[in-house]
Amino acid sequence: MTTAPGTFNPRKPMTPDGQTYHGDHAYAFYQIPVDARKLPIVMWHGAGQFSKTWETTADGREGFQNIFLRRHYGVYLIDQPRRGDAGRSMVETTIKPTPDEQLWFNQFRIGLWPNYFNGVQVAQDAQTREQFFRAMTPNTGPFDMGVVSDGVSALFDKIGPGILFTHSQGGGPGWLTAIKNEKVKAIVAFEPGSSFVFAEGEVPEAIPSAFDTVQGAAVPMEQFMALTRIPILILYGDNIPERAVDLPAQDSWRARLKMARLWRDAVNRHGGDVRLIHLPEIGIKGNTHFPMSDLNNVQIADLVSQFLKEKQLD
Amino acid sequence: MTTAPGTFNPRKPMTPDGQTYHGDHAYAFYQIPVDARKLPIVMWHGAGQFSKTWETTADGREGFQNIFLRRHYGVYLIDQPRRGDAGRSMVETTIKPTPDEQLWFNQFRIGLWPNYFNGVQVAQDAQTREQFFRAMTPNTGPFDMGVVSDGVSALFDKIGPGILFTHSQGGGPGWLTAIKNEKVKAIVAFEPGSSFVFAEGEVPEAIPSAFDTVQGAAVPMEQFMALTRIPILILYGDNIPERAVDLPAQDSWRARLKMARLWRDAVNRHGGDVRLIHLPEIGIKGNTHFPMSDLNNVQIADLVSQFLKEKQLD
């Protein structure tokens, strides 16, 4: 919250003098079912996305919001600070409508524009594609890992213990939220992006890709150890090459998956409980960057439910 | 939708060449209850607001979303184009965090900052006030009556006949939506703002106020007549002076209420069915600019339910 210098004059209301401004909060929409399980699930979107990630899918099926409500979990959907309904940013920004949808089509591993991957778990009609493109909304302020993790941590302070689902760019600040707030009792990270935190002195070499360079971030050992105290499940979908390719979209995910494996090993080496599932390795094929809304999202939900049951979080 | 000139190169994904951009759509979150009534209700926010207007109140009670769901209406909550989750604007804009909350406190007729009006239907604790201030989100593109009414009209095309609730700034484009789309079967307008449409040649004199000048807009008679074919209920709350005062916040509402009465008379003169209720006149006191979330919002909902029943819309 900021206050402009001066004194508010009700006869000059358009002048900021003495007026306040609240911002950089997260926004959450929640539903608690009858006979709810003990721990609710907080679902956090990725880059360019908002709560819609978890709502009805682009082709009109139920998403993880309804699927997990039906499974008797309370469900909180977040818009992180400076995104969507949490648009009131404390930092000025300019939003430009720059055409970028073919970038996302490829980056989200739906295919190689204009072609879909063979067997991809996505409906291929024009209306679905349009709905998918429209399920984006811009940042209304600079993306800031500290601000967004503070916002989500404040939500956990308000609602108490819960399970955190993150997607993509939400992965990195998701780890920070668990470090900040012990009310985060487990994390299920869908295709976490480039930001993984390691203990100081243990950050692995950066991994270059045709898109960018994936570089681990260092935190004090004490903070890192917080991540060893909760069960963590990480899922990655299909069409991620194991060897370097010159296509930025796919190669970026090769580098991210590689860093995620190093991170799993680092956390587990310190006594943690991280499981990483690359879905094709267990026979689940065709998933994009959005396993929670792909055609087989009930199968993915089953996998997650099984994990929550195994960890006695259900 | 726009397409940048050139050809998309998947090896240069950050270049807009040949890429597309979809925007200026509305976003809607909906729930349809078991045994739903025939017509759903579409709820449209006002200036600076989003779907939250109708969700839980700043002091944590149920809002019109849940109240009308419990009364077996399907409920659609809108974020209009260029607001909240519908942030993908086709026009560039800069968002500045300009302190303005004391303006809104007064403009929304909660009181005269820092004092609350006597008997105002609002909880007066600090946490409620903070939640109320945080329930705002900026425009991500210029406010455009045509764009936002097109977006909401597209929603009615998709969902079929329904009842439209509007709030404040949503009032003006709400009339335009009903003109554009005969699937709008009734309108309940909560404190409509400054924009009222009259038939060409019948626009009344502008009404100056200490805040701004309220000026009716002209549309062809054929369009105006669309507004005579549906039942319309308009509600205004308390603390609106009948005579000019030198406080911009309150005087602006004097001018708007006066124009609303002229508009009611104009539509009804052409065979329309507009009812305007100034709540204090029927003994309901203390309402702010947000009757749908004020402490007596169940009483307000009862008034609306009675109207819908009387018009056989329930």
XYZ file of C-alpha atoms in Angstrom:
628
model
C 0.000 0.000 0.000
C 1.254 3.491 -0.830
C -0.034 6.932 0.135
C 0.546 9.958 -2.069
C 1.986 12.999 -0.248
C -0.400 15.801 0.648
C -3.974 15.921 1.900
C -7.004 14.455 0.158
C -9.428 17.129 -0.993
C -12.903 15.715 -1.668
C -13.533 18.656 -4.009
C -10.562 17.615 -6.174
C -11.011 13.825 -6.228
C -8.990 13.261 -9.411
C -5.853 14.591 -7.695
C -3.845 11.837 -5.953
C -2.832 14.069 -3.006
C -3.222 12.137 0.239
C -4.871 9.165 -1.464
C -3.922 5.500 -0.988
C -3.374 2.607 -3.389
C -3.456 -1.101 -2.501
C -2.020 -3.628 -4.938
C 0.264 -6.588 -5.627
C -2.165 -8.965 -3.900
C -3.176 -12.348 -5.297
C -6.841 -13.006 -6.096
C -8.436 -16.375 -5.306
C -11.802 -17.879 -6.226
C -12.693 -20.866 -4.081
C -15.263 -23.591 -3.665
C -15.469 -25.995 -0.712
C -17.566 -29.107 -1.380
C -19.827 -30.770 1.146
C -17.829 -33.385 3.103
C -14.578 -31.798 2.015
C -11.284 -33.570 2.595
C -9.002 -32.057 5.207
C -6.565 -30.306 2.867
C -7.737 -28.057 0.036
C -5.834 -27.664 -3.231
C -4.512 -24.273 -4.363
C -4.060 -24.179 -8.147
C -1.580 -21.676 -9.601
C -1.285 -20.850 -13.318
C 1.798 -20.256 -15.456
C 3.064 -17.509 -17.770
C 0.418 -15.576 -19.676
C -2.311 -17.637 -18.033
C -4.793 -17.190 -15.177
C -7.365 -19.274 -13.281
C -8.717 -20.512 -16.618
C -5.873 -23.059 -16.779
C -7.812 -25.171 -14.294
C -11.385 -24.330 -15.346
C -13.268 -25.785 -18.324
C -10.953 -26.823 -21.154
C -10.688 -25.073 -24.521
C -12.860 -27.816 -26.048
C -15.452 -27.535 -23.269
C -14.695 -30.438 -20.923
C -14.285 -30.158 -17.160
C -10.866 -29.143 -15.917
C -9.032 -29.859 -12.680
C -11.180 -27.360 -10.749
C -14.302 -29.487 -11.189
C -12.519 -32.839 -11.298
C -10.968 -32.285 -7.860
C -14.124 -30.684 -6.451
C -15.931 -33.892 -7.446
C -13.210 -35.760 -5.561
C -14.140 -33.726 -2.460
C -11.200 -31.374 -2.314
C -11.702 -27.695 -1.599
C -10.294 -25.879 -4.632
C -8.751 -22.405 -4.704
C -7.917 -20.902 -8.107
C -5.343 -18.131 -8.083
C -4.682 -15.139 -10.254
C -1.186 -14.185 -9.133
C -0.322 -10.538 -8.340
C -0.220 -8.419 -11.537
C -2.232 -10.933 -13.583
C -5.919 -11.149 -14.497
C -8.275 -10.216 -11.675
C -5.286 -9.363 -9.458
C -4.359 -6.639 -11.906
C -3.736 -3.767 -9.483
C 0.062 -3.568 -9.730
C 2.247 -1.287 -7.644
C 4.568 -0.792 -10.649
C 3.632 1.012 -13.854
C 3.635 -1.053 -17.042
C 2.760 -0.804 -20.713
C 0.825 -3.612 -22.377
C 1.349 -4.091 -26.103
C -0.799 -6.398 -28.233
C 2.163 -8.109 -29.905
C 1.181 -11.109 -32.065
C 2.703 -14.187 -30.394
C 0.265 -17.083 -30.686
C 2.376 -19.264 -32.975
C 5.170 -18.948 -30.421
C 2.803 -20.310 -27.777
C 1.412 -23.061 -30.021
C 4.957 -24.401 -30.358
C 6.190 -23.537 -26.854
C 3.200 -25.298 -25.320
C 4.088 -28.346 -27.455
C 0.787 -28.655 -29.253
C 2.749 -29.139 -32.456
C 4.976 -27.331 -34.877
C 2.744 -24.586 -36.264
C 0.529 -25.112 -38.233
C 0.814 -28.862 -37.699
C -0.277 -30.763 -34.605
C 1.965 -33.477 -33.197
C 0.831 -36.981 -34.064
C -1.358 -38.295 -31.293
C -1.322 -35.025 -29.367
C -3.943 -34.970 -26.575
C -5.707 -31.883 -27.945
C -8.882 -31.373 -30.000
C -7.822 -29.936 -33.343
C -10.869 -27.930 -34.447
C -10.633 -24.195 -35.103
C -12.958 -23.235 -32.246
C -10.897 -25.080 -29.656
C -7.753 -23.426 -30.961
C -9.352 -19.995 -30.760
C -10.605 -20.595 -27.200
C -7.124 -21.772 -26.241
C -5.494 -18.623 -27.601
C -8.053 -16.428 -25.831
C -7.288 -18.120 -22.489
C -4.338 -15.795 -22.023
C -4.088 -12.450 -20.273
C -1.105 -10.124 -19.938
C 0.972 -9.075 -16.968
C -0.233 -5.722 -15.619
C 3.145 -5.177 -13.962
C 6.609 -6.746 -14.188
C 6.738 -10.453 -13.302
C 8.456 -10.636 -9.898
C 9.131 -13.969 -8.140
C 9.162 -12.297 -4.713
C 5.879 -10.440 -5.225
C 3.954 -13.419 -6.581
C 5.245 -15.858 -3.936
C 4.427 -13.328 -1.196
C 0.899 -13.075 -2.611
C 0.321 -16.824 -2.627
C 1.972 -17.220 0.785
C -0.512 -14.651 2.140
C -3.313 -16.834 0.780
C -1.983 -19.871 2.708
C -1.774 -17.721 5.857
C -5.458 -16.994 5.407
C -6.747 -20.468 4.531
C -4.353 -22.690 6.510
C -2.622 -25.903 5.417
C -3.117 -27.016 1.829
C -1.695 -28.682 -1.250
C -0.183 -26.499 -3.970
C -0.523 -27.321 -7.669
C 1.689 -25.204 -9.914
C 1.948 -24.912 -13.669
C 4.960 -23.866 -15.723
C 6.201 -20.405 -14.674
C 4.322 -20.904 -11.381
C 6.773 -23.697 -10.542
C 9.658 -21.439 -9.498
C 7.696 -19.135 -7.191
C 5.892 -22.263 -5.972
C 9.161 -23.547 -4.471
C 9.680 -20.107 -2.891
C 6.169 -20.184 -1.427
C 6.852 -23.548 0.222
C 10.116 -22.140 1.612
C 8.264 -19.109 2.989
C 5.230 -20.872 4.356
C 5.068 -24.237 6.119
C 1.337 -24.393 5.471
C 2.233 -25.670 1.996
C 2.003 -29.399 2.729
C 2.797 -30.813 -0.722
C 3.429 -29.609 -4.259
C 2.322 -31.093 -7.555
C 4.214 -29.203 -10.261
C 3.004 -29.550 -13.841
C 5.855 -28.861 -16.234
C 7.711 -26.386 -14.000
C 9.598 -23.760 -16.003
C 13.164 -22.633 -15.821
C 13.410 -21.609 -12.167
C 14.766 -24.230 -9.740
C 16.317 -23.311 -6.388
C 19.389 -25.134 -5.058
C 21.373 -24.780 -1.833
C 24.211 -22.274 -2.011
C 27.319 -23.976 -3.369
C 25.278 -26.740 -5.003
C 23.871 -24.959 -8.043
C 24.603 -27.130 -11.086
C 26.081 -25.831 -14.322
C 23.701 -23.843 -16.488
C 22.035 -25.755 -19.323
C 22.006 -23.886 -22.632
C 19.185 -24.490 -25.117
C 18.168 -23.164 -28.523
C 15.617 -20.968 -26.667
C 17.447 -19.729 -23.560
C 19.807 -20.892 -20.832
C 18.333 -22.672 -17.814
C 20.150 -21.535 -14.686
C 19.475 -22.745 -11.144
C 19.134 -20.118 -8.407
C 20.905 -20.282 -5.038
C 19.187 -20.030 -1.639
C 20.674 -20.588 1.828
C 20.810 -24.265 2.849
C 18.273 -23.654 5.613
C 15.712 -22.426 3.067
C 16.509 -25.234 0.646
C 15.917 -27.794 3.387
C 12.265 -26.687 3.627
C 11.775 -28.387 0.264
C 12.965 -31.718 1.671
C 10.151 -31.775 4.238
C 7.161 -32.110 1.910
C 6.247 -34.633 -0.782
C 6.637 -33.216 -4.283
C 5.395 -34.654 -7.566
C 6.644 -33.259 -10.887
C 5.011 -34.187 -14.200
C 6.232 -33.524 -17.729
C 4.364 -34.386 -20.930
C 5.351 -35.707 -24.332
C 7.378 -34.448 -27.281
C 10.370 -33.333 -25.233
C 13.550 -34.442 -27.016
C 16.333 -36.089 -24.982
C 19.033 -34.642 -27.271
C 19.529 -31.051 -28.380
C 17.448 -29.915 -31.367
C 17.557 -26.559 -33.145
C 13.877 -25.778 -32.516
C 13.694 -23.319 -29.584
C 10.256 -24.443 -28.359
C 11.133 -28.104 -27.965
C 14.748 -27.609 -26.979
C 13.722 -25.312 -24.128
C 11.808 -28.207 -22.582
C 14.738 -30.604 -23.025
C 16.817 -28.192 -20.910
C 14.051 -27.697 -18.319
C 13.397 -31.423 -17.909
C 17.145 -31.989 -17.520
C 17.386 -29.307 -14.803
C 14.270 -30.723 -13.088
C 15.967 -34.128 -12.854
C 19.080 -32.539 -11.329
C 16.856 -30.718 -8.872
C 14.963 -33.887 -7.910
C 18.300 -35.592 -7.244
C 19.579 -32.627 -5.188
C 16.479 -32.474 -2.969
C 16.371 -36.237 -2.510
C 20.103 -36.321 -1.698
C 19.243 -34.081 1.275
C 16.501 -36.417 2.422
C 13.660 -35.033 0.320
C 10.734 -36.787 -1.337
C 10.573 -35.622 -4.965
C 9.145 -37.870 -7.639
C 9.502 -36.827 -11.269
C 7.350 -38.534 -13.853
C 8.062 -38.004 -17.531
C 4.682 -39.252 -18.723
C 5.802 -41.068 -21.906
C 8.141 -43.175 -19.741
C 5.110 -44.700 -18.002
C 3.258 -45.117 -21.288
C 1.127 -41.955 -21.201
C 1.610 -40.359 -24.612
C 0.704 -37.144 -26.410
C 0.526 -34.723 -23.476
C 1.226 -31.060 -24.145
C 2.452 -28.430 -21.697
C -1.090 -28.505 -20.216
C -1.616 -32.044 -18.881
C -4.393 -30.681 -16.620
C -6.557 -29.815 -19.616
C -5.395 -32.321 -22.243
C -7.890 -34.870 -23.590
C -6.632 -37.419 -21.049
C -6.831 -35.042 -18.080
C -8.932 -37.494 -16.035
C -6.128 -40.045 -16.383
C -3.648 -37.383 -15.227
C -5.951 -36.507 -12.312
C -6.031 -40.202 -11.369
C -2.233 -40.219 -11.252
C -2.271 -37.173 -8.980
C -5.024 -38.634 -6.760
C -2.971 -41.801 -6.370
C 0.035 -39.714 -5.273
C -2.045 -37.760 -2.749
C -3.460 -40.994 -1.367
C -0.032 -42.604 -1.102
C 1.245 -39.564 0.821
C -1.869 -39.590 3.045
C -2.840 -36.124 1.917
C -6.346 -37.122 0.830
C -7.888 -11.054 -34.371
C -4.874 -9.549 -36.123
C -2.014 -11.145 -38.024
C 1.412 -9.517 -38.252
C 2.815 -9.214 -41.787
C 5.440 -11.748 -42.843
C 5.937 -15.443 -42.219
C 6.273 -17.132 -38.850
C 9.715 -18.615 -38.328
C 9.729 -21.242 -35.541
C 13.465 -20.584 -35.078
C 12.736 -16.923 -34.274
C 9.640 -17.257 -32.070
C 10.054 -13.889 -30.343
C 9.579 -12.083 -33.687
C 5.909 -11.266 -34.397
C 6.239 -11.934 -38.166
C 3.261 -13.943 -39.376
C 1.909 -14.467 -35.866
C -1.694 -13.892 -34.747
C -3.256 -12.179 -31.731
C -6.800 -12.697 -30.433
C -8.261 -10.219 -27.973
C -11.097 -7.904 -26.952
C -13.252 -10.872 -25.910
C -15.270 -11.012 -22.696
C -14.493 -13.724 -20.143
C -17.306 -15.493 -18.272
C -17.287 -17.897 -15.335
C -20.566 -19.757 -14.968
C -22.399 -22.168 -12.715
C -25.718 -23.856 -13.547
C -27.517 -25.300 -10.524
C -29.472 -28.553 -10.493
C -33.108 -27.842 -11.473
C -32.114 -24.493 -12.942
C -34.765 -21.979 -13.903
C -35.251 -21.371 -17.608
C -33.346 -18.082 -17.886
C -29.860 -17.621 -16.458
C -28.579 -14.306 -15.117
C -25.527 -12.597 -16.619
C -23.884 -10.264 -14.092
C -21.763 -7.391 -15.419
C -19.477 -5.225 -13.265
C -18.845 -1.477 -13.373
C -15.803 0.810 -13.652
C -12.597 -0.480 -12.079
C -14.378 -3.665 -11.008
C -14.603 -7.267 -12.230
C -16.529 -10.452 -11.411
C -15.755 -9.872 -7.721
C -18.618 -7.347 -7.544
C -21.009 -10.291 -7.404
C -18.879 -12.808 -5.496
C -18.311 -12.864 -1.724
C -18.559 -9.433 -0.151
C -15.634 -7.466 1.292
C -16.723 -8.518 4.795
C -17.031 -12.177 3.762
C -20.766 -12.725 3.210
C -22.284 -14.333 0.132
C -22.870 -12.069 -2.835
C -25.406 -12.164 -5.644
C -23.557 -15.005 -7.389
C -24.353 -17.452 -4.586
C -27.638 -15.851 -3.564
C -29.106 -16.300 -7.049
C -27.524 -19.738 -7.518
C -29.355 -20.763 -4.340
C -32.519 -19.402 -5.943
C -31.905 -21.803 -8.863
C -30.721 -19.368 -11.480
C -27.759 -20.181 -13.680
C -25.245 -17.399 -13.031
C -22.650 -16.044 -15.461
C -20.074 -13.587 -14.110
C -18.390 -11.397 -16.700
C -15.041 -9.742 -16.942
C -15.654 -7.307 -19.802
C -13.118 -6.986 -22.647
C -9.922 -5.250 -21.460
C -10.612 -5.907 -17.762
C -9.402 -8.609 -15.356
C -9.236 -12.081 -16.860
C -10.292 -10.677 -20.244
C -7.119 -8.615 -20.284
C -5.920 -9.340 -23.798
C -6.633 -5.951 -25.412
C -6.206 -5.155 -29.101
C -5.066 -1.620 -28.172
C -1.850 -0.762 -26.344
C -2.213 0.884 -22.949
C -0.134 2.048 -19.997
C -1.281 1.247 -16.471
C -0.189 3.624 -13.724
C -0.638 2.895 -10.019
C -2.155 6.277 -9.220
C -3.491 6.584 -5.652
C -7.269 7.001 -5.961
C -8.971 5.094 -3.157
C -10.372 8.083 -1.292
C -11.998 9.138 -4.565
C -13.712 5.748 -4.746
C -14.693 5.736 -1.070
C -16.618 8.949 -1.699
C -17.765 8.185 -5.255
C -19.174 4.823 -4.160
C -21.068 6.698 -1.413
C -19.650 4.813 1.541
C -19.164 8.130 3.251
C -17.143 11.297 3.110
C -13.578 10.103 3.707
C -12.563 9.228 6.383
C -16.090 9.202 7.822
C -18.800 6.666 7.019
C -22.345 7.870 6.383
C -24.666 7.348 9.337
C -26.443 4.044 8.941
C -24.495 3.072 5.834
C -24.986 -0.612 4.929
C -21.262 -1.423 5.105
C -19.071 -3.072 7.754
C -16.653 -0.437 9.010
C -13.641 -2.479 10.130
C -10.210 -1.955 8.570
C -10.030 -5.423 7.013
C -13.315 -4.987 5.158
C -12.142 -1.623 3.858
C -8.877 -3.106 2.637
C -10.635 -6.014 0.904
C -12.984 -3.540 -0.732
C -10.116 -1.427 -2.084
C -8.357 -4.550 -3.378
C -11.482 -5.613 -5.294
C -10.486 -3.337 -8.147
C -8.459 -4.040 -11.267
C -7.417 -1.657 -14.021
C -8.383 -1.419 -17.677
C -5.801 -3.151 -19.860
C -6.968 -1.119 -22.859
C -9.131 1.966 -23.408
C -12.730 1.623 -22.196
C -14.843 1.323 -25.361
C -18.653 1.009 -25.237
C -18.752 -0.749 -28.615
C -16.069 -3.285 -27.750
C -17.502 -4.234 -24.363
C -21.101 -4.486 -25.600
C -19.935 -6.619 -28.554
C -18.160 -8.910 -26.098
C -21.206 -9.368 -23.887
C -23.494 -9.727 -26.902
C -21.235 -12.567 -28.125
C -21.760 -14.250 -24.759
C -25.562 -14.087 -25.181
C -25.173 -15.555 -28.693
C -23.390 -18.483 -27.128
C -25.619 -19.118 -24.102
C -29.028 -18.086 -25.466
C -31.754 -16.028 -23.774
C -30.980 -14.600 -20.349
C -31.428 -11.788 -17.868
C -28.752 -9.089 -17.667
C -27.724 -7.469 -14.375
C -25.503 -4.417 -14.812
C -23.658 -2.252 -12.340
C -22.650 1.382 -12.705
C -20.488 1.888 -15.809
C -21.876 -1.418 -17.132
C -25.287 0.245 -17.402
C -24.588 2.176 -20.611
C -23.115 -0.700 -22.614
C -25.847 -2.873 -21.096
C -28.472 -0.831 -22.973
C -26.374 -1.212 -26.140
C -26.156 -4.988 -25.616
C -29.951 -5.234 -25.385
C -30.221 -3.175 -28.572
C -27.761 -5.482 -30.343
C -29.074 -8.778 -29.075
C -32.698 -9.806 -28.553
C -31.533 -12.679 -26.341
C -31.335 -10.106 -23.537
C -34.798 -10.676 -22.051
C -34.662 -8.205 -19.151
C -32.248 -5.841 -17.462
C -31.762 -5.086 -13.784
C -29.447 -2.073 -13.623
C -27.835 -1.261 -10.281
C -26.934 2.408 -10.142
C -26.316 2.855 -13.876
C -23.654 5.472 -14.633
C -23.731 8.444 -16.918
C -24.549 6.773 -20.229
C -28.216 6.678 -21.249
C -29.339 6.289 -24.860
C -32.272 8.222 -26.262
C -33.924 8.254 -29.676
C -32.435 10.771 -32.094
C -34.129 14.132 -31.614
C -35.229 13.225 -28.082
C -31.996 13.610 -26.150
C -32.701 15.807 -23.125
C -30.554 18.731 -22.081
C -27.258 17.814 -20.466
C -27.201 17.857 -16.656
C -24.123 19.530 -15.173
C -22.795 18.415 -11.804
C -19.877 19.286 -9.544
C -18.141 16.133 -10.894
C -18.938 16.099 -14.623
C -21.761 16.712 -17.069
C -24.237 13.905 -17.708
C -25.143 13.853 -21.391
C -27.564 11.425 -23.070
C -26.426 9.713 -26.280
C -28.530 9.502 -29.461
C -29.362 6.284 -31.302
C -31.776 5.765 -34.222
C -35.412 5.357 -33.133
C -35.458 1.757 -34.359
C -32.613 0.887 -31.978
C -34.137 2.826 -29.112
C -37.386 0.903 -29.531
C -35.582 -2.347 -28.669
C -35.418 -1.032 -25.112
C -39.205 -0.732 -24.949
C -39.657 -4.476 -25.545
C -38.109 -5.829 -22.338
C -38.831 -5.220 -18.658
C -36.181 -3.065 -16.998
C -35.620 -2.435 -13.292
C -33.292 0.343 -12.138
C -32.175 0.647 -8.522
C -30.379 3.518 -6.812
C -29.181 3.572 -3.202
C -29.086 6.180 -0.457
C -27.243 9.442 0.146
C -27.983 10.935 -3.241
C -28.999 14.581 -2.791
C -32.036 15.906 -4.657
C -30.509 19.399 -4.928
C -27.076 20.398 -6.193
C -24.227 20.167 -3.668
C -20.594 21.166 -4.137
C -19.225 17.684 -3.353
C -18.375 16.025 -6.693
C -18.951 12.442 -5.497
C -22.492 12.996 -4.290
C -23.465 15.572 -6.862
C -22.486 13.227 -9.695
C -25.144 10.791 -8.468
C -27.770 13.527 -8.218
C -27.200 14.210 -11.930
C -27.192 10.496 -12.865
C -30.383 9.748 -10.947
C -32.041 12.747 -12.596
C -31.015 11.551 -16.069
C -32.146 8.010 -15.230
C -35.614 9.339 -14.400
C -35.757 11.225 -17.713
C -34.703 8.042 -19.470
C -37.339 5.947 -17.690
C -39.968 8.445 -18.788
C -38.686 8.474 -22.388
C -38.725 4.672 -22.725
C -42.113 4.344 -21.074
C -43.550 7.114 -23.277
C -42.733 4.854 -26.237
C -44.491 1.879 -24.662
C -41.635 0.562 -22.561
C -41.621 -1.068 -19.129
C -38.994 0.658 -17.012
C -39.342 0.813 -13.250
C -36.944 2.992 -11.284
C -36.678 2.494 -7.552
C -34.786 4.993 -5.458
C -34.419 2.720 -2.440
C -34.877 5.329 0.338
C -38.257 6.206 -1.209
C -39.517 2.714 -0.346
C -37.943 2.831 3.100
C -34.694 0.958 2.349
C -31.958 3.118 3.808
C -28.182 3.278 3.862
C -27.341 1.610 0.549
C -24.102 2.546 -1.178
C -23.261 2.328 -4.860
C -23.034 -1.458 -4.338
C -26.516 -2.599 -3.246
C -25.610 -6.160 -4.362
C -22.963 -6.452 -1.673
C -24.247 -4.095 1.023
C -25.179 -5.529 4.433
C -28.824 -5.757 3.325
C -28.061 -7.478 0.023
C -30.497 -10.317 0.720
C -33.269 -7.734 1.053
C -32.161 -6.223 -2.271
C -32.085 -9.697 -3.840
C -35.658 -10.254 -2.591
C -36.721 -7.062 -4.344
C -35.124 -8.274 -7.571
C -36.616 -11.765 -7.233
C -40.045 -10.221 -6.800
C -39.540 -8.204 -9.990
C -38.424 -11.290 -11.937
C -41.448 -13.210 -10.648
C -43.856 -10.414 -11.535
C -42.440 -10.312 -15.080
C -42.628 -14.132 -15.323
C -38.892 -14.383 -15.852
C -38.336 -16.825 -12.982
